[in-house]
PDB file of C-alpha atoms in Angstrom:
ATOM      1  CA  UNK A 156     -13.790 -13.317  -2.016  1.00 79.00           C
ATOM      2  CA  UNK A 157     -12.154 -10.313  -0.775  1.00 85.00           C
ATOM      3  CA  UNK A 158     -11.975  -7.716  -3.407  1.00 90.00           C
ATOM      4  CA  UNK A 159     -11.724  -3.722  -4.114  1.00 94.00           C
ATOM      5  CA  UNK A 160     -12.424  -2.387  -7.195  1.00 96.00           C
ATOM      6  CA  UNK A 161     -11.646   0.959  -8.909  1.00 96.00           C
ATOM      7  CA  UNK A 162     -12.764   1.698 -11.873  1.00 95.00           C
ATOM      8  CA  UNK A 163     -11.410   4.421 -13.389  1.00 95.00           C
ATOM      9  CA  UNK A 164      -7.609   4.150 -14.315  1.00 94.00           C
ATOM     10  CA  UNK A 165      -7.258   7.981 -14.538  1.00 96.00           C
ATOM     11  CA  UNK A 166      -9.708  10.980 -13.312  1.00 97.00           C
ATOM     12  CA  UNK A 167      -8.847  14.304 -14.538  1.00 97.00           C
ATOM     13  CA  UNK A 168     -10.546  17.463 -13.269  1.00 97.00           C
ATOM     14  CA  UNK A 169     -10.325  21.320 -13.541  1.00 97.00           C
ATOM     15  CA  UNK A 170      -8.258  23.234 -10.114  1.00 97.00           C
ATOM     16  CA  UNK A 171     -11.525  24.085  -8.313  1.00 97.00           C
ATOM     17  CA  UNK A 172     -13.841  21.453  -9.565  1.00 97.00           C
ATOM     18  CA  UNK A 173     -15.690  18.760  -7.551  1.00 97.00           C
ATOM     19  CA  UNK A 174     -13.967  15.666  -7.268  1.00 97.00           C
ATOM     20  CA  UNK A 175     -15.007  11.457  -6.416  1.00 97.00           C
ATOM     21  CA  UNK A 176     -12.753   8.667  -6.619  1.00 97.00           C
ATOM     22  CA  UNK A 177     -14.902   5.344  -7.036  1.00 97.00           C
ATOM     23  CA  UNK A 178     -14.203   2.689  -4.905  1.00 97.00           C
ATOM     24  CA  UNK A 179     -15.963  -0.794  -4.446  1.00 97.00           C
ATOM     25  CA  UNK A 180     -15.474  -3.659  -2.538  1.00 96.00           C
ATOM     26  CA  UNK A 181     -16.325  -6.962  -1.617  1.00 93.00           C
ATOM     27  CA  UNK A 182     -16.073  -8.319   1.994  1.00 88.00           C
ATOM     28  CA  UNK A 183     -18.425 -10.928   3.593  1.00 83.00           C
ATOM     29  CA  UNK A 184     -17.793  -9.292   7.265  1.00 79.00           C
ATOM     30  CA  UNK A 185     -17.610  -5.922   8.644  1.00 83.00           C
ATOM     31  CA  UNK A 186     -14.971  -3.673   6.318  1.00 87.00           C
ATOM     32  CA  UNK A 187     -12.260  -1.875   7.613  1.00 89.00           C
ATOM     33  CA  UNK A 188     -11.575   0.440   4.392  1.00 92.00           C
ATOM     34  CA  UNK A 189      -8.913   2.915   3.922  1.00 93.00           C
ATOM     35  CA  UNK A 190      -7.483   5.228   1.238  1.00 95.00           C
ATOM     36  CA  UNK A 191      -4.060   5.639   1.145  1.00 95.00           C
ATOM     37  CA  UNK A 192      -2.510   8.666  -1.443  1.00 95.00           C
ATOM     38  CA  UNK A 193       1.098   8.575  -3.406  1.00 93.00           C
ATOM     39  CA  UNK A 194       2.317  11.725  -4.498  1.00 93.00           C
ATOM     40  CA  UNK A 195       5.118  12.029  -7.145  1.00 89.00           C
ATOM     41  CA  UNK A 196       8.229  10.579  -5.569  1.00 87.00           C
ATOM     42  CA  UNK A 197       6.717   9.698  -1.926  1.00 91.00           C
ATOM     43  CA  UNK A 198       6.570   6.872  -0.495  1.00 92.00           C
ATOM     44  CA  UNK A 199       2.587   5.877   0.135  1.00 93.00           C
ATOM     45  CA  UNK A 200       0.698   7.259   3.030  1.00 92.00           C
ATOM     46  CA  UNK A 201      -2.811   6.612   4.820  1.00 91.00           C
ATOM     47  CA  UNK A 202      -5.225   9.493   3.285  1.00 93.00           C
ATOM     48  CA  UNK A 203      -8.384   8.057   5.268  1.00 90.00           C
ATOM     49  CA  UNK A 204      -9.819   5.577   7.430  1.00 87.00           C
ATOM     50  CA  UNK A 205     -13.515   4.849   6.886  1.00 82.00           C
ATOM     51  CA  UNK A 206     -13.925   4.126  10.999  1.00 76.00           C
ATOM     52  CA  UNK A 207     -12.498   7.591  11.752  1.00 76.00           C
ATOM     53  CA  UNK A 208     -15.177   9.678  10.044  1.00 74.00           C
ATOM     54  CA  UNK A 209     -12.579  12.296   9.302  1.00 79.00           C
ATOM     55  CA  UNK A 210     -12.057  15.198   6.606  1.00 81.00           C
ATOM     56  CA  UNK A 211      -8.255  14.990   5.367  1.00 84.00           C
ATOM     57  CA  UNK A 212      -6.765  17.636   3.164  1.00 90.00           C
ATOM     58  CA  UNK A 213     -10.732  18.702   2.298  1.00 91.00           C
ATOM     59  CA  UNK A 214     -11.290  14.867   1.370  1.00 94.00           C
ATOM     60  CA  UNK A 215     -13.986  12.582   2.739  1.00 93.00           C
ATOM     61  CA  UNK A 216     -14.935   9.147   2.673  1.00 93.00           C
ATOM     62  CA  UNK A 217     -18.526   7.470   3.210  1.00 87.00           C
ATOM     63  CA  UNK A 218     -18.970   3.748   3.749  1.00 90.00           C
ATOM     64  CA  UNK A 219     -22.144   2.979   1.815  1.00 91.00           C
ATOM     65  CA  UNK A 220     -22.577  -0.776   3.150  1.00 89.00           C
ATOM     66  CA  UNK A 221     -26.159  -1.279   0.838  1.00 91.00           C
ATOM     67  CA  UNK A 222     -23.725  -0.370  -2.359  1.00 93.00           C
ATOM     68  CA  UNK A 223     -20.791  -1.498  -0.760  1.00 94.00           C
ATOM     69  CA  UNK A 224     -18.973   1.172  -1.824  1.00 95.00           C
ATOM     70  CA  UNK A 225     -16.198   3.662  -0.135  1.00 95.00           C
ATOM     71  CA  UNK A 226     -16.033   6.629  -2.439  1.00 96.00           C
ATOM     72  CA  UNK A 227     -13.081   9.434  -1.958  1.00 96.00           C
ATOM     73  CA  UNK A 228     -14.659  12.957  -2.514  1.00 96.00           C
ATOM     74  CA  UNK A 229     -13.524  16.762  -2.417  1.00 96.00           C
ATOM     75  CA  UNK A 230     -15.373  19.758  -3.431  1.00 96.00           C
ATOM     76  CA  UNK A 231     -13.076  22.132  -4.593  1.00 97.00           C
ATOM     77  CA  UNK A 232      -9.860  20.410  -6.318  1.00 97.00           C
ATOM     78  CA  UNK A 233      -6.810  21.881  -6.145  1.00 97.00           C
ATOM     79  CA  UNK A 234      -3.043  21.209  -8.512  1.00 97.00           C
ATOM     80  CA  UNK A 235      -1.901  19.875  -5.187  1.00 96.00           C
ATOM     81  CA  UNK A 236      -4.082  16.819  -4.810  1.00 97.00           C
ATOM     82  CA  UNK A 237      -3.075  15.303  -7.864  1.00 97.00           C
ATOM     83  CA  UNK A 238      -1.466  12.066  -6.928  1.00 96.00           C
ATOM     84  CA  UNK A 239      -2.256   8.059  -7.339  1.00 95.00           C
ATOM     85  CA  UNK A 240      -5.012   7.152  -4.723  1.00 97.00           C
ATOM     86  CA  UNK A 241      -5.525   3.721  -3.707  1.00 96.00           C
ATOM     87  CA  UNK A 242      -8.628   2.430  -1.977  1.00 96.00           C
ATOM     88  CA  UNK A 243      -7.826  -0.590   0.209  1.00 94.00           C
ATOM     89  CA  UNK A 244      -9.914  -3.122   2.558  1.00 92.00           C
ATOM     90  CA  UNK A 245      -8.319  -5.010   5.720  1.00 87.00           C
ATOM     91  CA  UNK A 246      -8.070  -8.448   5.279  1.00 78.00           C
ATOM     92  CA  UNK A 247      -9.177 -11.100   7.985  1.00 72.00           C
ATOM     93  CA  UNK A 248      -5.512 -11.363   8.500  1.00 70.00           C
ATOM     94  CA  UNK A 249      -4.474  -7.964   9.204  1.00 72.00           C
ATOM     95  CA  UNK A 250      -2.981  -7.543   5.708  1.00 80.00           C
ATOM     96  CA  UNK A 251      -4.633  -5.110   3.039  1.00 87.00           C
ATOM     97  CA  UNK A 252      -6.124  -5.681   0.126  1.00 89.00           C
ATOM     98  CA  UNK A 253      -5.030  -2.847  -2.848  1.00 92.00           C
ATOM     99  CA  UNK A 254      -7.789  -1.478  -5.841  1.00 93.00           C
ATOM    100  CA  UNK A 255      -5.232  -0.761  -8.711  1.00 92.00           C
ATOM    101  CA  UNK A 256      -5.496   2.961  -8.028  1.00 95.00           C
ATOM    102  CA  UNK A 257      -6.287   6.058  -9.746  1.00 96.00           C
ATOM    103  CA  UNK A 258      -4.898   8.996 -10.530  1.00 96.00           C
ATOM    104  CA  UNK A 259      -6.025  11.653  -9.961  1.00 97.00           C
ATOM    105  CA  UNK A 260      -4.907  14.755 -12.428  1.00 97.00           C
ATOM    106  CA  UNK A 261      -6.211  18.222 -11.367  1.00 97.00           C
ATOM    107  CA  UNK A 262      -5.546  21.157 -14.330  1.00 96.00           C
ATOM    108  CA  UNK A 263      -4.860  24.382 -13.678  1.00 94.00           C
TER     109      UNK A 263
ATOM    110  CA  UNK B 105      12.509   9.483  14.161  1.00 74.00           C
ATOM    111  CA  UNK B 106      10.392   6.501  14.255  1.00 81.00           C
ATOM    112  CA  UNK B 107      10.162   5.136  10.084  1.00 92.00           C
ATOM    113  CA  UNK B 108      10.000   2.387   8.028  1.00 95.00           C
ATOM    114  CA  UNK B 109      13.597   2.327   6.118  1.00 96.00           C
ATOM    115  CA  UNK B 110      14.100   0.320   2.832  1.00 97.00           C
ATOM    116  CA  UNK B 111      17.413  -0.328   1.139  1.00 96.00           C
ATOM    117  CA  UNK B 112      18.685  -0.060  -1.430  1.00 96.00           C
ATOM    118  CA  UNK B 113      16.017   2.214  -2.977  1.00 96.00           C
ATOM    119  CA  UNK B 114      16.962   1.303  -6.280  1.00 96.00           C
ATOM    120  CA  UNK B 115      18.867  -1.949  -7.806  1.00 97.00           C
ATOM    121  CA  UNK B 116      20.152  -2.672 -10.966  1.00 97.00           C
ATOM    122  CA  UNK B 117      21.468  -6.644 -11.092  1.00 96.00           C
ATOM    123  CA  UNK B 118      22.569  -9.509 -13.611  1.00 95.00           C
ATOM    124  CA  UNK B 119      19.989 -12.674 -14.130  1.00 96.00           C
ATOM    125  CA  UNK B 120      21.276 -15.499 -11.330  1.00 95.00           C
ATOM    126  CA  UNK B 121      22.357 -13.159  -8.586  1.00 95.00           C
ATOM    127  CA  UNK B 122      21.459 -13.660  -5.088  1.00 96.00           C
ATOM    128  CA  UNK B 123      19.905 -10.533  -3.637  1.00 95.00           C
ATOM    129  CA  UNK B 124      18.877  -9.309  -0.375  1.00 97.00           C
ATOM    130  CA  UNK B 125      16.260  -6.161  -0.044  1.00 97.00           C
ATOM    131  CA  UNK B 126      16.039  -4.731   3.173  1.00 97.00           C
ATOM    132  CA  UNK B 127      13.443  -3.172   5.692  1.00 98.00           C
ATOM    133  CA  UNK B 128      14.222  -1.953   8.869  1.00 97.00           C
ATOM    134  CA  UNK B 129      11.175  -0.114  11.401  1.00 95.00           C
ATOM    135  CA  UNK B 130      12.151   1.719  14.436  1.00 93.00           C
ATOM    136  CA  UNK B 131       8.224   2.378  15.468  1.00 88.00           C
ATOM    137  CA  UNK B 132       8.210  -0.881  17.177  1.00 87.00           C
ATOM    138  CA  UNK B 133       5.355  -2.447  15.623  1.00 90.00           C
ATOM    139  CA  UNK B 134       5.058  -6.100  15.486  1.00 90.00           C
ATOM    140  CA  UNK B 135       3.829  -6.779  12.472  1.00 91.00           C
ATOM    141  CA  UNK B 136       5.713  -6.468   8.999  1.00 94.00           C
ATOM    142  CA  UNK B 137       4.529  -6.650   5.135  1.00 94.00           C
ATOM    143  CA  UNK B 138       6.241  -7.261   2.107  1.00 96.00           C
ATOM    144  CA  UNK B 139       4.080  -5.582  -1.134  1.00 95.00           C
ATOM    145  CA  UNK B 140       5.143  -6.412  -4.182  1.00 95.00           C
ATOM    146  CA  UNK B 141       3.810  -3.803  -7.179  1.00 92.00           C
ATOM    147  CA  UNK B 142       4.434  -3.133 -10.940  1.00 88.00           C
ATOM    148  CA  UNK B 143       3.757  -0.264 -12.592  1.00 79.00           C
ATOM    149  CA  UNK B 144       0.514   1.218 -12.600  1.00 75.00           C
ATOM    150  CA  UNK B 145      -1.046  -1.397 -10.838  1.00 82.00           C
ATOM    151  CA  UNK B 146      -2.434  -2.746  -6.857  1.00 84.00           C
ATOM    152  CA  UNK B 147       0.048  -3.797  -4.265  1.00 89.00           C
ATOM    153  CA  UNK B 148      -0.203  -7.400  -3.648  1.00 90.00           C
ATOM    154  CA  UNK B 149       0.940  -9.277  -0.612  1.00 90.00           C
ATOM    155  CA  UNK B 150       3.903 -11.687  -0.676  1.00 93.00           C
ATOM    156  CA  UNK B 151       5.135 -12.127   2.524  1.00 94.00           C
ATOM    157  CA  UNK B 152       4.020 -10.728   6.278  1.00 92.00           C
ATOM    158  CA  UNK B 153       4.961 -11.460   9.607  1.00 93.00           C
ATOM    159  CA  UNK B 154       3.451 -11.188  13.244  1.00 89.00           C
ATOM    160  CA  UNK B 155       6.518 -10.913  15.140  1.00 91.00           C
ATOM    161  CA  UNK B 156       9.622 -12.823  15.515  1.00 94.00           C
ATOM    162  CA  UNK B 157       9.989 -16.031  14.106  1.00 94.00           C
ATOM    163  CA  UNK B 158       6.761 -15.733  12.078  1.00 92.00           C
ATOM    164  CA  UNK B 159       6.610 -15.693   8.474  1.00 94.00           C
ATOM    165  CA  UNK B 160       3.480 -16.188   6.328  1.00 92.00           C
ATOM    166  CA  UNK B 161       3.343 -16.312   2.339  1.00 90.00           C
ATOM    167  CA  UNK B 162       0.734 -13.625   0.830  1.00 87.00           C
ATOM    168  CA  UNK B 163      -1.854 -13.773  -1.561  1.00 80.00           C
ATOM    169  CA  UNK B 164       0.587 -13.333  -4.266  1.00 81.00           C
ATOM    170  CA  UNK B 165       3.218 -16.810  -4.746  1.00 79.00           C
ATOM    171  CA  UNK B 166       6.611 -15.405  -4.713  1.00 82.00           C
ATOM    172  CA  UNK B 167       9.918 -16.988  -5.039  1.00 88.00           C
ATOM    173  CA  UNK B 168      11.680 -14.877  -2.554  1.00 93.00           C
ATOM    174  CA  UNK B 169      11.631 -16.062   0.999  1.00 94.00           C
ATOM    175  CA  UNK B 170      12.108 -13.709   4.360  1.00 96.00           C
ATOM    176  CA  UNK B 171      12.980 -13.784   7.646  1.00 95.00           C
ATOM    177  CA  UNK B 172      12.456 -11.960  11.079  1.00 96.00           C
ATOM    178  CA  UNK B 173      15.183 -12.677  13.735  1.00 96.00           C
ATOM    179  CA  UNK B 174      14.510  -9.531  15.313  1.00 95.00           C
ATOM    180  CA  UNK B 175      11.316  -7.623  15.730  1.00 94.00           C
ATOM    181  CA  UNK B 176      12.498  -4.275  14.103  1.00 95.00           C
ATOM    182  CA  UNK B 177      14.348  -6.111  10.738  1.00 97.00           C
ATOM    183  CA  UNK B 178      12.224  -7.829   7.753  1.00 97.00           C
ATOM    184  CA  UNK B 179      14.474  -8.644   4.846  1.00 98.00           C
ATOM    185  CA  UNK B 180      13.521 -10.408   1.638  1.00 97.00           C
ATOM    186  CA  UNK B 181      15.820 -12.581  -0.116  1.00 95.00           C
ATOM    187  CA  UNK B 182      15.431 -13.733  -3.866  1.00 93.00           C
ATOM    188  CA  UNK B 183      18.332 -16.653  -4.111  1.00 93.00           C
ATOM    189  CA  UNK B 184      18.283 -16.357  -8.070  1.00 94.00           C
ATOM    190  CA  UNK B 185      16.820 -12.848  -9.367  1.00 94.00           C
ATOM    191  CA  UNK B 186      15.028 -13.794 -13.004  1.00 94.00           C
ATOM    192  CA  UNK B 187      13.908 -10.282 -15.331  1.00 95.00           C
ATOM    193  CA  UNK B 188      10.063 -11.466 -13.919  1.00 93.00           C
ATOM    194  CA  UNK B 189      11.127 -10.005 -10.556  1.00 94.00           C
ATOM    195  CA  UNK B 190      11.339  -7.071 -11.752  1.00 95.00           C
ATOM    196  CA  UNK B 191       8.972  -4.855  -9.884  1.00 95.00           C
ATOM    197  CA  UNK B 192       8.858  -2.796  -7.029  1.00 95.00           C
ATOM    198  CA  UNK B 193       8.695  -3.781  -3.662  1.00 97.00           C
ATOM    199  CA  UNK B 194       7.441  -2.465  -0.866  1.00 96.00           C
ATOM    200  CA  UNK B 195       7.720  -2.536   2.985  1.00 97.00           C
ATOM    201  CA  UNK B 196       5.312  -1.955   5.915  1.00 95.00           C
ATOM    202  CA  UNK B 197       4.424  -2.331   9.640  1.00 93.00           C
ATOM    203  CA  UNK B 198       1.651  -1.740  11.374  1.00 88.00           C
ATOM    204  CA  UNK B 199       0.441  -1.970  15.569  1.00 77.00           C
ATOM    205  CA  UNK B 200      -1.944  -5.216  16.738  1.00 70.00           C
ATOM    206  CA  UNK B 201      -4.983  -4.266  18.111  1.00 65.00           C
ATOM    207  CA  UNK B 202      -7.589  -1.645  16.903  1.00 56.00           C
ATOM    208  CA  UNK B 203      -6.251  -0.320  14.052  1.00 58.00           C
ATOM    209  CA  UNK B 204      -4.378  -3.630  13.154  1.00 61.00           C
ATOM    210  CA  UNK B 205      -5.148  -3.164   9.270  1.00 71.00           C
ATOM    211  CA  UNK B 206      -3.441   0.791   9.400  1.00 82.00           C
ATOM    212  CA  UNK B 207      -0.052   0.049   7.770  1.00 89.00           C
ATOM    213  CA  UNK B 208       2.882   2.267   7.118  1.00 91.00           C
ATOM    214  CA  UNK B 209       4.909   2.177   4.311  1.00 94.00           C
ATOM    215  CA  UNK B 210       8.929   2.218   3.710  1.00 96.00           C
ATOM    216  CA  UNK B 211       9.868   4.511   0.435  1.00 95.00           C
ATOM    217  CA  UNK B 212      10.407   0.616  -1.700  1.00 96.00           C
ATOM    218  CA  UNK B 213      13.009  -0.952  -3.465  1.00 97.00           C
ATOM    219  CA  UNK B 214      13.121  -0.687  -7.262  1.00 96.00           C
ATOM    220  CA  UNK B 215      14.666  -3.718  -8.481  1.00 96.00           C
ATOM    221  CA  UNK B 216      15.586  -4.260 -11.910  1.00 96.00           C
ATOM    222  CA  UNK B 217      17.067  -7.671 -13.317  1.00 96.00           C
ATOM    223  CA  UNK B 218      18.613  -7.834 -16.490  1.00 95.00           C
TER     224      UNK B 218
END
């Protein structure tokens, strides 16, 4: 079954703290994993694609096939990243499959 | 400016009423998503689309039914809205080919039935 999973509901962190957004997921094939990002009153939008190898905003993303895991990390947090994040994994039919997101709090 | 456009962005409507949400893409992608998500939780799939005159249900069973006459317009149509439709919904498109599971999303439609 095709699956993501995110475990923590809500992640709050200290402006300037390290930060990693769990994701797992469960795919029989090759993934194609993403995370997308909501901030308050936007509409969603792709943070990261896992075949890009890309830093976005000061975020990464490492596909750990042997733990089949897709974590979401930053270093240094800052007020601005706080925001739902949503880890998702394409679908053999070109559709996406949604974790039910976390969000992401950072304090001053 | 190619976007995805939903409308209206929010709705407000008696039990029984016929209702049409709509999603309109000028980035001419071919295929089209309908997400349907409640609060605080994932995004699941009712409906997509991989061009015109294709419709496929999503993961998620859904009452509302869809169409695509043309390749830029995706509305969804619940014939009698119930308060368990109540959600938000969710529109987006994304290009065949390499980065066919890339999808971009429309602002959504918050519907709320009484």
């Amino acid at each position: 079954a095709q699956r993501v999973t995110q475990p923590e509901k809500l992640l709050s962190v200290f402006k300037g703290a390290p930060v990693e957004l769990k994701c797992n997921y469960s795919y029989s094939g090759s993934p194609e994993l993403f995370w997308y990002v909501q901030y308050s009153r936007q509409r969603l939008q792709l943070l990261l694609r896992h075949i890009s190898r890309e830093s976005i905003k000061g975020f990464t993303a490492d596909l750990n096939k042997g733990e089949t895991s897709f974590h979401l990390k930053k270093p240094f947090a800052q007020e601005e990243d706080s925001a739902m994040y949503y880890c998702a994994l394409g679908g053999s039919q070109g559709n996406l499959i949604f974790g039910k997101g976390t969000k992401l709090s950072v304090k001053p | 400016e190619a976007d995805i456009y939903q409308t209206p962005r929010y709705l407000v409507i008696g039990t029984g009423k016929k209702i049409t949400l709509e999603c309109s893409q000028t980035m001419g992608h071919d295929k089209m998503y309908w997400y349907q998500q409640d609060p605080g939780m994932e995004l699941h799939l009712i409906h997509y689309s991989y061009g015109v005159n294709s419709t496929e249900k999503g993961d998620l069973s859904s009452e509302s039914t869809v169409s695509r006459i043309r390749t830029e317009h995706f509305p969804l149509t619940l014939e009698s809205a119930r308060p368990s439709h109540t959600s938000q919904y969710l529109c987006a498109s994304s290009l065949p080919g390499t980065h066919r599971n890339e999808q971009f999303f429309g602002p959504g439609t918050r519907l709320t039935v009484l």
